[in-house]
Amino acid sequence: CEARPLPFVAAVPPNTQNSYTSQWLLVHTCSASTVHQTYIQNQPQRNRSPWVQPTQPAHTHTRTHKHKTFIPHTHTHTLTLITHNKPPPPEAELLLHSAMSAMSVKLAHRMATRSRTAVAALAPASRSFYTNSTASGTNAVYLESLYTQWKANPSSLDQGWNEYFQALESGSSPALPQSGNAIRKAGMEASLSNAAGKSLSPGGSHVPTSGMGGGLQNLIRAYQKRGHEAADLDPLGIHDWRQFFVTEGVPELDPAYHGFSESDLDQKVDVSFPGMSGDMTLRDLVSTLKKTYSNKVGFEYFHIDSLKKVEWLRARIENPDFVPTSKEKLMTIYQSLCKVDGFESFLGTKYKTTKRFGVDGGEAAIVGIDAAIAKAVDMGVKDVVIGMPHRGRLNMLTNVVGKPLVQMFAEFKGTHYDFDQLMDVMESADWAFAGDVKYHLGTSNIRKFADGKEARVTLEANPSHLETVNAVTLGRTRAKQFYSGNTEQNKKEVLPVLFHGDASFAGQGVCYETMQLQGVGDFSVGGTIHVVINNQIGFTTDPVDDRSTMYCTDLGKAFECPIFHCNGDDPASVVAAFELATDWRQAWGTDVILDVVCYRRFGHNETLNPDYTQPQLYQKISKHPRTEGLFAEELVSKGIASKAELDSVKETTWNELEAAFAEADNFKGDSMEWVATKWEGYAKPHEPSASYATGLEIDHLKQVGYRLCEAPAGFTLHNGLKRQLKAKRSDLENGTSIDWATAEALAYGTLLLEKNHVRITGQDVQSGTFAHRHCVIRDQKTGEQYCFLNNLNMGPQDQFIARNSILAEYGVLGFELGYSYENPNALIIWEAQFGDFANTAQVIIDQFISAGEHKWLQQSGITMLLPHGYEGQGAEHSSCRIERFLQLCDDDEDDIPNFDKDFGRSQIQRSNWQVVNPTTPANVFHMFRRQQHRTFRKPLVVASTKSLFRHKLCRSPLSDLGPDTRFQRVLGERDPEIAANPDKVDRLIFCSGKVYYELLEKREEMGLKNVAICTLEQIAPFPFDRVKAIMETYKNVDIGDGLHPGNVVWCQEEPKNMGPWPYVRPRFVTTAREGLNYDMVMRYVGRRAAASPATGYPKVHNAEQKALVEAALLGHDDQSWQVQRPSKLLGYQT
């Protein structure tokens, strides 16, 4: 006997979603007299499955797989399946079948061998069969299925597989004819053909036992895989997109393709398929397949690699009762459809020429999602978060979210806000709410359902940038899941829904970015229901021009999403698909896509005439009945309801609309209504507010700091990190020299202890792009992670999350913004790898972050860290494009408010955001804490200078973080001698960021005592009051003659047309004019105007830097005002 163990791939770990646990054992039994280990016999009787008995004494060698699956090895081969305590899962028999197939292949190797020498010769091939890159893991299961199918019917497989298995059985070591992915696809075909649904589907197996054999299998499989391509999906019957992309049709759906003649169609088939009796013919089978797979819903799910998931879907799709037929259910669908259709028809009657972006033609999508949400709530969902573009948004607000019809009609009439109230606020508080068009607005509502359950349904506000809201919606969803407990069950209780247009889903890159987040830690939301309202047109663009794929939903295949294509004129089928999508999301926790193929009854909006661009299409649409009419006709024709019953439903719906419309005249709404949860007590821009000191007791800071220097016992630190932590602790003990990273960590740690959640994401945030942060470290031997900030051990604290994100800015920043919306008691930070990478997220910045509060009264404290600074690294690694953020600031350059005591806070409260470029660790500390220590929230843009993370001069004493200290918007002269002698200063330099330290070092080198250097730590909103005070201090500085500049200098590294200069210049002038009655001309010193932010030549960079530093400090001899640009490297100084 050959006793050498043969390698074998273990069965996959058991399904852990059910309430029981099962264990699968592959046992090779033998009759050898030597007993090595008797595993089955050693099991307590109570743990044995009642139906599993060893066929022979189980003398086995065993070892443990990483999933704790025992893999015995013996001589003869019998497989035994054992489950503990409960009956085996329904998939068990299928897995056992596959495993038995594997042993058959294995025996083919062994039986060809007659000696120990021969076995040794075959060992490499044998091991390769199970462990190489293509045949190992889950591929082995599929490979085994192929072998089983080949044994049953060799002609059912390609010639390459025939030759492979023939060679295998002859004792050769053939090469696999296909790659790993192809093996999975082919093997899935075989697995499902051989043993599909033996216990999952109510109808039993698909395995044919007639002489038709493989042809019948292949016909069934063809419908399961490609039936959607022949499905009746287009209500208009045009299927334009199908004609463009599938010109050859689907020949596999024709029985003749599989060798069946016309006479064969009337032969009886011995096949068990749901909905078929035992005496049905092949013709009946084809009819059943068409009804299931090529009817009003087309199913795509065979791109999913998991056999278990495919079988789960197949069992439900092939259920004869998949589409509802009961009167109760169909009448519920009709009532919902009447509300959706009636709303659009009513508005079309009352406001024929008003833009509303109605869902006329796609009404079933709203009916479907309403049914899906109702089912989700019945399954335990407590929160639903919806993101969608404008198409159908008003209908969604009223019929799904639950916004009162009276309020909606008041918005159409213009009576929903108090114009006088808006004007009063503008006059008294100098701030006004801009509002937005009705089809961009969001809301949140507690909705009660028919069974008495209730859930909060939220529709996110969204601009016209269609898919931008996707990531924002998922960010809020994830936050809700986190704050409710952050368990897998909590994920199931919060459901995200995203609506898309067909052209935008296929064309917008943010869709891919958002879907890529679905499986990433701290971003996963447990699955999203995606709904495409497929108008088969993008504004005026036909499908053939708006994508390169047959379906607009093909993106979902990359993420193994099941995709259900629905005919929008069949509401019952649409509802069935939507409810299946809910089941999928709750069962598997991954995304699912519903493609509601419909049409757009009018133009892009109701005022546009589509006949110019799609004349034939709209001629057909104009003659096509509305979905409600078609469904009503079907219900009557099938005897489900009488015309009188349906008319009564329509009449009731219309009367409700008329009553609400009349009542809208008396609607008293709040023109500045702010719909949000957890934000009670936070001030709007025009309301009284408060802020608090951000400094803390020194002893407390030290204790927090010490915890940030301590790794757990036995944790193997990197040697470089050991030195850093030792130095950090020494700095804390001395208290005189705190660096940037320590100040940042102290801010996070103290906020956590104050019950503020802190979350930072970005591509490299755990270590920091420039390796300065190291908030999450790894054991150098085990790779184990450790987070200092989650282990402060100083009493109750909130959770700190630092998560390296996918390499995307648009989607990730949008996600973090949505996360920040949910709870004000959280510091939410997104860090760009380099500052200028933020430009790929510009839509989020423009439409949401900078304008969200002004349009929607939606506050956010989102913080953006954008590494910035000129260090000779070229155009893409120098500038965060700070000028763009400053241009978006809403403060008026000519408006200088009065300088009250709380000027700084009230100025920020009325601004849309803050832009800062701190130069001290103390200001970094206060900057973060200030975000949480005010009774309002504002976005924060931080130009975080890269070189200052480790600059020897960029240090702060711990006392600057101590009691009664705050963020300093402007830092004046820091040299005590110069500050004490302001009358000796005849040159005053303002700057921001790291250039301060270059100016400082050069000034010290040259021994200049007549030059004062001040930094704008907060650039926007502009600190008028602090700048005014500094200008008053240095009275001997020449301010210019009104035409030419004097010696008040703005120095920057950026080109003249970039950086802060375009923003700060007029505000300096306003400060002098309005605050000091000076007619000042500011002098510019910096790089010349340019198209590129920076040079790529290090020597040129150094020359520019040297020139601007010297020009700022020394100026030049220009008594005649003739030399406005002393160096061609620099810009004109006026």
Coordinates of N, CA and C in Angstrom, one line a residue, residues 460-461 469 472-473 475-476 479 483 674-679 814-824 826 828 844 847-853 856-862 939:
E460 N -31.0 62.6 0.2 CA -29.9 63.5 0.2 C -30.2 64.7 -0.8
A461 N -29.8 65.9 -0.4 CA -29.8 67.0 -1.3 C -28.7 66.7 -2.4
V469 N -23.8 62.5 -5.8 CA -24.4 62.3 -4.5 C -24.2 60.8 -4.0
V472 N -21.7 60.5 -1.2 CA -22.2 61.2 0.0 C -23.2 60.4 0.7
T473 N -24.1 59.7 -0.1 CA -25.2 58.9 0.5 C -24.6 57.7 1.3
G475 N -21.6 57.6 2.6 CA -20.9 58.1 3.7 C -21.9 58.3 4.9
R476 N -23.0 58.9 4.6 CA -24.0 59.1 5.7 C -24.5 57.7 6.2
A479 N -22.0 56.2 8.5 CA -22.0 56.9 9.8 C -23.2 56.4 10.6
Y483 N -22.7 54.8 14.3 CA -23.2 55.4 15.6 C -24.3 54.5 16.2
W674 N -34.2 73.6 8.5 CA -33.0 72.8 8.4 C -33.3 71.4 8.8
V675 N -33.3 70.5 7.9 CA -33.7 69.1 8.2 C -32.5 68.3 8.5
A676 N -32.3 67.9 9.7 CA -31.1 67.2 10.1 C -31.4 66.5 11.5
T677 N -30.7 65.4 11.7 CA -30.8 64.7 13.0 C -29.5 65.0 13.8
K678 N -29.6 64.9 15.1 CA -28.5 65.0 16.0 C -27.8 66.4 16.0
W679 N -28.5 67.4 15.4 CA -27.9 68.7 15.2 C -28.7 69.8 16.0
G814 N -16.3 62.6 -1.1 CA -17.7 62.6 -1.0 C -18.2 61.7 0.1
F815 N -17.6 60.5 0.3 CA -18.0 59.6 1.3 C -17.8 60.3 2.7
E816 N -16.6 60.9 2.9 CA -16.3 61.5 4.2 C -17.3 62.7 4.5
L817 N -17.6 63.4 3.4 CA -18.6 64.5 3.6 C -19.9 64.0 4.1
G818 N -20.4 62.9 3.5 CA -21.6 62.3 3.9 C -21.6 61.8 5.3
Y819 N -20.4 61.2 5.7 CA -20.2 60.8 7.0 C -20.3 61.9 8.0
S820 N -19.7 63.1 7.6 CA -19.7 64.3 8.5 C -21.1 64.8 8.7
Y821 N -22.0 64.6 7.8 CA -23.4 65.1 7.9 C -24.2 64.5 9.1
E822 N -23.8 63.3 9.4 CA -24.7 62.6 10.3 C -24.6 63.1 11.8
N823 N -23.5 63.5 12.2 CA -23.3 63.8 13.6 C -22.3 64.9 13.8
P824 N -22.6 66.0 14.5 CA -21.7 67.1 14.7 C -20.6 66.7 15.7
A826 N -18.2 64.8 15.9 CA -17.2 64.0 15.2 C -16.3 64.9 14.4
I828 N -14.2 64.7 11.3 CA -14.0 63.9 10.1 C -13.0 64.6 9.2
I844 N -17.3 67.7 -5.7 CA -17.6 67.7 -4.3 C -17.3 69.0 -3.6
Q847 N -19.7 71.9 -5.3 CA -21.2 71.8 -5.2 C -21.7 71.5 -3.8
F848 N -20.9 70.8 -3.0 CA -21.3 70.4 -1.7 C -20.6 71.1 -0.6
I849 N -19.3 71.1 -0.5 CA -18.6 71.5 0.7 C -18.7 73.1 0.8
S850 N -18.3 73.7 -0.3 CA -18.3 75.2 -0.2 C -19.7 75.8 -0.2
A851 N -20.7 75.2 -0.9 CA -22.0 75.8 -1.0 C -23.1 75.1 -0.3
G852 N -22.9 74.0 0.3 CA -23.9 73.2 0.9 C -24.8 73.9 1.9
E853 N -24.1 74.6 2.8 CA -24.9 75.3 3.8 C -25.7 76.5 3.2
W856 N -28.6 74.5 1.2 CA -29.4 73.5 1.8 C -29.5 73.6 3.3
L857 N -28.7 74.6 3.9 CA -28.6 74.7 5.4 C -28.0 73.4 6.0
Q858 N -27.2 72.8 5.2 CA -26.6 71.5 5.6 C -25.1 71.8 6.1
Q859 N -25.0 71.8 7.5 CA -23.7 72.1 8.0 C -22.8 70.9 8.0
S860 N -21.5 71.1 8.0 CA -20.5 70.1 8.0 C -19.2 70.6 8.6
G861 N -18.5 69.8 9.3 CA -17.2 70.2 9.8 C -16.1 69.4 9.1
I862 N -16.4 69.0 7.9 CA -15.4 68.2 7.2 C -14.1 69.0 7.1
P939 N -16.7 73.8 7.2 CA -15.6 73.0 6.6 C -14.3 73.7 6.8

